[in-house]
Tab-separated table of C-alpha atoms in Angstrom:
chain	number	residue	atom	x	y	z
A	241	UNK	CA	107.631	104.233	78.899
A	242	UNK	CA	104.765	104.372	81.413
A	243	UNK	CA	104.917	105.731	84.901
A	244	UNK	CA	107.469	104.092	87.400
A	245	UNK	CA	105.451	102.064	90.602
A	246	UNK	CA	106.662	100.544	93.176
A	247	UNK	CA	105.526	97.566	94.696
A	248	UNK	CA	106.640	96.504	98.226
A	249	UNK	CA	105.810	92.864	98.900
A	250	UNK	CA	106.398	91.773	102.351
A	251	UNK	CA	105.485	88.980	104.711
A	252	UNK	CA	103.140	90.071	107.406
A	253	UNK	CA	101.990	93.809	107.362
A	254	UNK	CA	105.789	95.073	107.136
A	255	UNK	CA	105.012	96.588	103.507
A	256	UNK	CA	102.220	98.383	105.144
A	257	UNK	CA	103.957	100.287	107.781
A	258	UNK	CA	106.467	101.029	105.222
A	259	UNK	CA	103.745	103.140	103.648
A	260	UNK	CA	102.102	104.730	106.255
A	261	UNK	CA	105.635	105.929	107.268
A	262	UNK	CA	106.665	107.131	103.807
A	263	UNK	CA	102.772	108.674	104.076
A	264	UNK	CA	103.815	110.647	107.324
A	265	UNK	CA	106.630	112.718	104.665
A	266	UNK	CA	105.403	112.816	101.390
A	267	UNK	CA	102.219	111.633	99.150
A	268	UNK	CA	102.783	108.113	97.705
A	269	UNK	CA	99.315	107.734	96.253
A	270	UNK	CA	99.944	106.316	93.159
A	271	UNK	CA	103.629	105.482	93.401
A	272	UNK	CA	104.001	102.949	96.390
A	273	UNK	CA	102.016	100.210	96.431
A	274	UNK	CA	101.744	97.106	99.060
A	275	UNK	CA	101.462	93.431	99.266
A	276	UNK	CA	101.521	91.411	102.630
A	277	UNK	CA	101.994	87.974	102.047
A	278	UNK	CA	100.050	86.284	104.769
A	279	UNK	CA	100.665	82.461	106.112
A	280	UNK	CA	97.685	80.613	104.514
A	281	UNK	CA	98.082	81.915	100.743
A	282	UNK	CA	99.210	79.318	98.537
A	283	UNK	CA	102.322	80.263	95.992
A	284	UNK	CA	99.951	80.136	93.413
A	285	UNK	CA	97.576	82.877	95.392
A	286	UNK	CA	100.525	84.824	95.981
A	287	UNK	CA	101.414	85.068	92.288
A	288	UNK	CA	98.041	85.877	91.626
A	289	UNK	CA	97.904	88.707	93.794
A	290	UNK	CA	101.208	89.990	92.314
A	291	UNK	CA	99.672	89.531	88.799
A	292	UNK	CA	96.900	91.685	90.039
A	293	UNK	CA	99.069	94.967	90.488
A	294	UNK	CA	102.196	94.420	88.153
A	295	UNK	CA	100.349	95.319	84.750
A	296	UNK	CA	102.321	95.959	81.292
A	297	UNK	CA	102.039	98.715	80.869
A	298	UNK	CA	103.565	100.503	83.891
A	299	UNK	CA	107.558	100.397	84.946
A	300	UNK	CA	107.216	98.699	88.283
A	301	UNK	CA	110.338	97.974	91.058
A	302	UNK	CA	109.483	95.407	93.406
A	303	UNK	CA	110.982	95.541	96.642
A	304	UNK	CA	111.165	92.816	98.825
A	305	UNK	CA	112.916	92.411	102.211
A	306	UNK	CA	115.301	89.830	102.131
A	307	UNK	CA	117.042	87.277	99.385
A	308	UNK	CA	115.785	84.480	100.413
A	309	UNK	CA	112.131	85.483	100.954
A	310	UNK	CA	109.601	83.842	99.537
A	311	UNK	CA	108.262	86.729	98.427
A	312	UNK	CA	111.803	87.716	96.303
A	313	UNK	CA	111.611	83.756	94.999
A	314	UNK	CA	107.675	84.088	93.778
A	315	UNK	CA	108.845	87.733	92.488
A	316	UNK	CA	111.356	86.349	90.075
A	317	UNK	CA	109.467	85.697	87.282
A	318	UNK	CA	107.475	88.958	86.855
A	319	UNK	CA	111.026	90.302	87.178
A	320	UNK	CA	112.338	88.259	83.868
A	321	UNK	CA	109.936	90.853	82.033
A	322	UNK	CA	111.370	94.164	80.740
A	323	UNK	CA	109.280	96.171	82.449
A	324	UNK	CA	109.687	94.723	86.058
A	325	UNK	CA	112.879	95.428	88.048
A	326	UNK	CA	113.408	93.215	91.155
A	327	UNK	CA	115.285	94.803	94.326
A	328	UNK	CA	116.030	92.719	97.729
A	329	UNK	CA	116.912	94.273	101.345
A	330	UNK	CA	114.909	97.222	101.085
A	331	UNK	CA	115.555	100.408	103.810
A	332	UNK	CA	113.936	103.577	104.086
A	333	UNK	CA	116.907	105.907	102.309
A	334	UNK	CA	116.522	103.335	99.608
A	335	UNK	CA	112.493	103.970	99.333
A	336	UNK	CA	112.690	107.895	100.229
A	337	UNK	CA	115.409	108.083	96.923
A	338	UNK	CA	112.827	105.668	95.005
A	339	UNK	CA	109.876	107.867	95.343
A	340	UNK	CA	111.654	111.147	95.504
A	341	UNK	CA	112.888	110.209	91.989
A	342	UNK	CA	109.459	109.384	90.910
A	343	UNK	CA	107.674	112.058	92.117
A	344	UNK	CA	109.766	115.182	91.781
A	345	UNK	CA	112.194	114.256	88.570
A	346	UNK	CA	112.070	112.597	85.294
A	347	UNK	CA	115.215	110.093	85.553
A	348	UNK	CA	115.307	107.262	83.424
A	349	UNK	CA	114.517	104.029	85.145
A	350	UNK	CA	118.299	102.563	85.321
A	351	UNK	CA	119.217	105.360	86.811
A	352	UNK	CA	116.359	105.895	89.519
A	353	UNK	CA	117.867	102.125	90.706
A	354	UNK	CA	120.960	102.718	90.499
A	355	UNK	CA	120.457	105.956	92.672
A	356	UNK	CA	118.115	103.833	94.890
A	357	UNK	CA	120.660	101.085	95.126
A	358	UNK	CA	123.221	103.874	96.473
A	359	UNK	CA	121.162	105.433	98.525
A	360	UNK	CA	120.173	102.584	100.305
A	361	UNK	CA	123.844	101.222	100.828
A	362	UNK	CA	125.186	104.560	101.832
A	363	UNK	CA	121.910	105.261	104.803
A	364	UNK	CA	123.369	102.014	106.543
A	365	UNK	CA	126.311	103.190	108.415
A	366	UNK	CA	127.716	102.923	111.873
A	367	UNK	CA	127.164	106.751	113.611
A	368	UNK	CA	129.834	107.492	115.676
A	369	UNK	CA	128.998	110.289	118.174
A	370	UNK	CA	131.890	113.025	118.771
B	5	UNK	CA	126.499	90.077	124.548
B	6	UNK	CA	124.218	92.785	122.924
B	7	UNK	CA	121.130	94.148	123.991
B	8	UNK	CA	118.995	95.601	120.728
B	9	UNK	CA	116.980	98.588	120.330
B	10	UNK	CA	114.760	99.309	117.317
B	11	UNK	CA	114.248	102.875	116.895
B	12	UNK	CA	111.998	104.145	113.945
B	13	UNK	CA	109.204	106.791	113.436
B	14	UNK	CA	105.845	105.087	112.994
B	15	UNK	CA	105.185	101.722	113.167
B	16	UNK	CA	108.108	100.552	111.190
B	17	UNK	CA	109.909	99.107	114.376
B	18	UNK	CA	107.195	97.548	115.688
B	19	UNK	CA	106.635	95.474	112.051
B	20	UNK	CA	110.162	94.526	111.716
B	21	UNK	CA	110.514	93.040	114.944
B	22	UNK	CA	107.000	91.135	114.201
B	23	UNK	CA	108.633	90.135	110.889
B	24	UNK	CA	111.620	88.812	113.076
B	25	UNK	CA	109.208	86.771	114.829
B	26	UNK	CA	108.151	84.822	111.981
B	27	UNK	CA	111.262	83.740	111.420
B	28	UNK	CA	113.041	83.169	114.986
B	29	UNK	CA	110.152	82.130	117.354
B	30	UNK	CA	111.067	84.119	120.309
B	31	UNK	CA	112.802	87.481	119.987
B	32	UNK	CA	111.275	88.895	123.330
B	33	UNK	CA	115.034	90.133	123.758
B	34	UNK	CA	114.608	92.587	121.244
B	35	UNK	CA	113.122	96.591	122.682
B	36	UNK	CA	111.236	98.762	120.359
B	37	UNK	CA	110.427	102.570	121.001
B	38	UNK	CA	108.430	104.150	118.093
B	39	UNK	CA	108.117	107.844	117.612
B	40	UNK	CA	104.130	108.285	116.552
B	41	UNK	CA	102.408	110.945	114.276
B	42	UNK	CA	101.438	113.589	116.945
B	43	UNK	CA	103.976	112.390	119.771
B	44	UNK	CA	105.884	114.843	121.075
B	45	UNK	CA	109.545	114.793	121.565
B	46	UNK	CA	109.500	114.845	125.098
B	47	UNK	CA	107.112	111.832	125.542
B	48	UNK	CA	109.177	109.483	122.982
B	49	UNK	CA	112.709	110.753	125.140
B	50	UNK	CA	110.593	108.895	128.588
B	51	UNK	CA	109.927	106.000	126.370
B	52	UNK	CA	113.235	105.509	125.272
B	53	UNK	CA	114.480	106.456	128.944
B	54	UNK	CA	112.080	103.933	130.319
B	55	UNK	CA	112.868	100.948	128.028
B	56	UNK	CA	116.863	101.279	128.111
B	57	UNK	CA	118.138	98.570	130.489
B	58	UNK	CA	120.286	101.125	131.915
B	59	UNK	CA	121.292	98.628	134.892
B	60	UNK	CA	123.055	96.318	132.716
B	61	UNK	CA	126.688	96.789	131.558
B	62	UNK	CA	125.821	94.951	128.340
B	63	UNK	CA	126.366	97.268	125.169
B	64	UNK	CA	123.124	98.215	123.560
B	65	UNK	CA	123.379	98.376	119.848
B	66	UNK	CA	120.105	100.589	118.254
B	67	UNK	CA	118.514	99.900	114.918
B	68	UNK	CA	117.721	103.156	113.603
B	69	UNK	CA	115.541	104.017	110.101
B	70	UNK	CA	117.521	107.076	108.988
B	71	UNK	CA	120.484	109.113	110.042
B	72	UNK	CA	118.816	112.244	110.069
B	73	UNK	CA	115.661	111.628	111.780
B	74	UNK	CA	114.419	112.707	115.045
B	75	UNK	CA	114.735	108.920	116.708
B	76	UNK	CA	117.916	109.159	115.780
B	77	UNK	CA	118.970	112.210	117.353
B	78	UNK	CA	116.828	111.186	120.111
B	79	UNK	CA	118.228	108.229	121.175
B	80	UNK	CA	121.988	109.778	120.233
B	81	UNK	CA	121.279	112.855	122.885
B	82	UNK	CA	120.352	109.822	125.529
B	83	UNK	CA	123.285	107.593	124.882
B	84	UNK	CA	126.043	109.854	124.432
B	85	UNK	CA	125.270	111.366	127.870
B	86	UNK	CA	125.266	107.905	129.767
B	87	UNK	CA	127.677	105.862	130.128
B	88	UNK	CA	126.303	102.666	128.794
B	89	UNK	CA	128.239	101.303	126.356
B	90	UNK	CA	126.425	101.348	123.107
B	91	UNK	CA	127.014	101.102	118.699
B	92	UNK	CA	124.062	102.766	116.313
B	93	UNK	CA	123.907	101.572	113.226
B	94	UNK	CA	121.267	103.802	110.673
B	95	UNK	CA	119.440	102.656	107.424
B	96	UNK	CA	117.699	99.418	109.587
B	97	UNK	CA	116.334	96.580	107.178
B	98	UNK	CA	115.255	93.443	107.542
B	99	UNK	CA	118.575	91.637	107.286
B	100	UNK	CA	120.686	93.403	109.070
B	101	UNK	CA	118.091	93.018	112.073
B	102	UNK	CA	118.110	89.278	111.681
B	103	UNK	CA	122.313	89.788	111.252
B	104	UNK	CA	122.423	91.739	114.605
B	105	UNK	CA	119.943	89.243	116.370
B	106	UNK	CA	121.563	86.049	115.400
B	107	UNK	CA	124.614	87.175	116.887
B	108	UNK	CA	123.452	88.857	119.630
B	109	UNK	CA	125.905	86.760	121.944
B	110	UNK	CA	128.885	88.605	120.753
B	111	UNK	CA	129.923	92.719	121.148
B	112	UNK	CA	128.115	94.417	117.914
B	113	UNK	CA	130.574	97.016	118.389
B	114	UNK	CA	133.659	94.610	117.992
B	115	UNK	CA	132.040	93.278	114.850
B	116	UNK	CA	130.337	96.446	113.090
B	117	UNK	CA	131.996	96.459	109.683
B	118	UNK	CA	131.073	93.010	108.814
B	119	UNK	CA	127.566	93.564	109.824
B	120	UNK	CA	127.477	97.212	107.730
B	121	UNK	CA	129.520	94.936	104.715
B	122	UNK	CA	126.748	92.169	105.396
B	123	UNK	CA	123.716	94.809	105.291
B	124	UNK	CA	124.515	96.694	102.253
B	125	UNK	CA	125.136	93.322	99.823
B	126	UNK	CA	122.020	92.184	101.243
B	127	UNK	CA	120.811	95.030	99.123
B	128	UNK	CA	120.603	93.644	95.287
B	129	UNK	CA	119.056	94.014	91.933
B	130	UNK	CA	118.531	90.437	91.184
B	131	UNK	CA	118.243	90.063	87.671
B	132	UNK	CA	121.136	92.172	86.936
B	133	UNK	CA	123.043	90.626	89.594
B	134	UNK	CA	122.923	86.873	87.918
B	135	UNK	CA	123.037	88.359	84.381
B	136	UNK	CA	126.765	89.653	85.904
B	137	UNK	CA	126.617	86.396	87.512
B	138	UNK	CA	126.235	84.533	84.314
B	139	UNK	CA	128.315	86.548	82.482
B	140	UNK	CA	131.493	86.462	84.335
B	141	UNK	CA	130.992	82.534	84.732
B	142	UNK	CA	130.952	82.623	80.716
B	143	UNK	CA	134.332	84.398	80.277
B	144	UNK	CA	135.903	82.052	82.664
């Protein structure tokens, strides 16, 4: 198995300020990695662009923001391959568990998403203040 | 009616309400406060002082990026002194946001748990969840 990337694809520069906030706690060079999808790429530019980071080598999790994005929908089909792992509705407990994992411990890949996946569900919560 | 507050450190807030825009043409209803590398405490506490709408009665429900965080706290320390009525909700992501804004019109407090239930199965590994999909569909 090669080393586990993440890819954050994102319309507008979303992806990007995801990064420089994950930059402002730990060191994501070579972990987190960014797309922004912007309004005049084709599909077929977009793909290409994803093609251009997503290798074969690697273990890469895309994150994208919502379901229905396009960039979840163009994401798909580097996700059918058994090295790509496709995650929707990304937060930041969900990408501080992602690269913690990563970075500071050698968990197998099913289990850095399933942690991920938790992490991310349990961070949204209603605070009640005493 | 809601008022809504995105609270985040960095530029985070600032992008997902720009995000929202993309979708939903206007969202000028929608406050950000962003606590910047090198900002001190005190400074982001006047910003957040400054942009409540603390003459309105309307509840103000605040998109925050993690429970522990210093916006967090921040804006906690604010509200729970005031008497504005108000419901935080932690771990902001793109869908919830767009949850929250589309039904702005109603009390986010009065409708929290199906927003939290809505948020967190936004949250999905997609190939595994149709292969479950798929598979449960078979053995019926």
């Amino acid at each position: 198995m090669g080393k586990v990337k993440i890819l954050l694809i994102t319309h507008h520069e979303l992806s990007f300020a995801v990064k420089e906030y994950m930059s402002e706690f730990v060191d994501t060079r070579d972990v987190l990695y960014c797309l922004s999808i912007k309004d005049w790429q084709t599909k077929a530019q977009i793909k290409e662009s994803i093609m251009n980071v997503v290798d074969d080598i690697e273990e890469w999790i895309i994150l994208t923001d919502m379901k229905s994005s396009i960039a979840t929908i163009l994401s798909y089909e580097f996700a059918l391959k058994n090295n790509v792992t496709l995650i929707t509705g990304f937060n930041i407990p969900m990408i501080m568990e992602l690269v913690k994992q990563i970075k500071y411990n050698e968990t197998p890949i099913e289990e850095i998403i399933d942690k991920a996946i938790v992490s991310a569900k349990q961070g949204i919560e209603k605070i009640t203040v005493k | 009616m809601s008022e809504i507050l995105i609270v985040s450190h960095g530029p985070l807030a600032s992008s997902m309400k720009k995000t929202l825009e993309l979708i939903i043409n206007d969202v000028a209803e929608v406050e950000v406060v962003s606590l910047n590398d090198g900002q001190s405490i005190e400074d982001f506490y006047k910003k957040l002082n400054k942009t409540i709408n603390w003459e309105s009665k309307e509840e103000v429900c605040v998109l925050v990026d993690i429970y522990n965080g210093s916006p967090c706290q921040s804006i906690i320390n604010i509200l729970r002194k005031s008497e504005k009525p108000y419901i935080i909700i932690s771990g902001l992501s793109l869908p919830i946001l767009i949850d929250v804004y589309m039904r702005r019109n109603e009390k986010i407090s009065e409708i929290i748990d199906e927003v939290i239930i809505q948020g967190r199965e936004s949250i999905v590994d997609v190939i595994k969840t149709l292969n479950q999909m798929k598979l449960s569909e078979y053995n019926e």
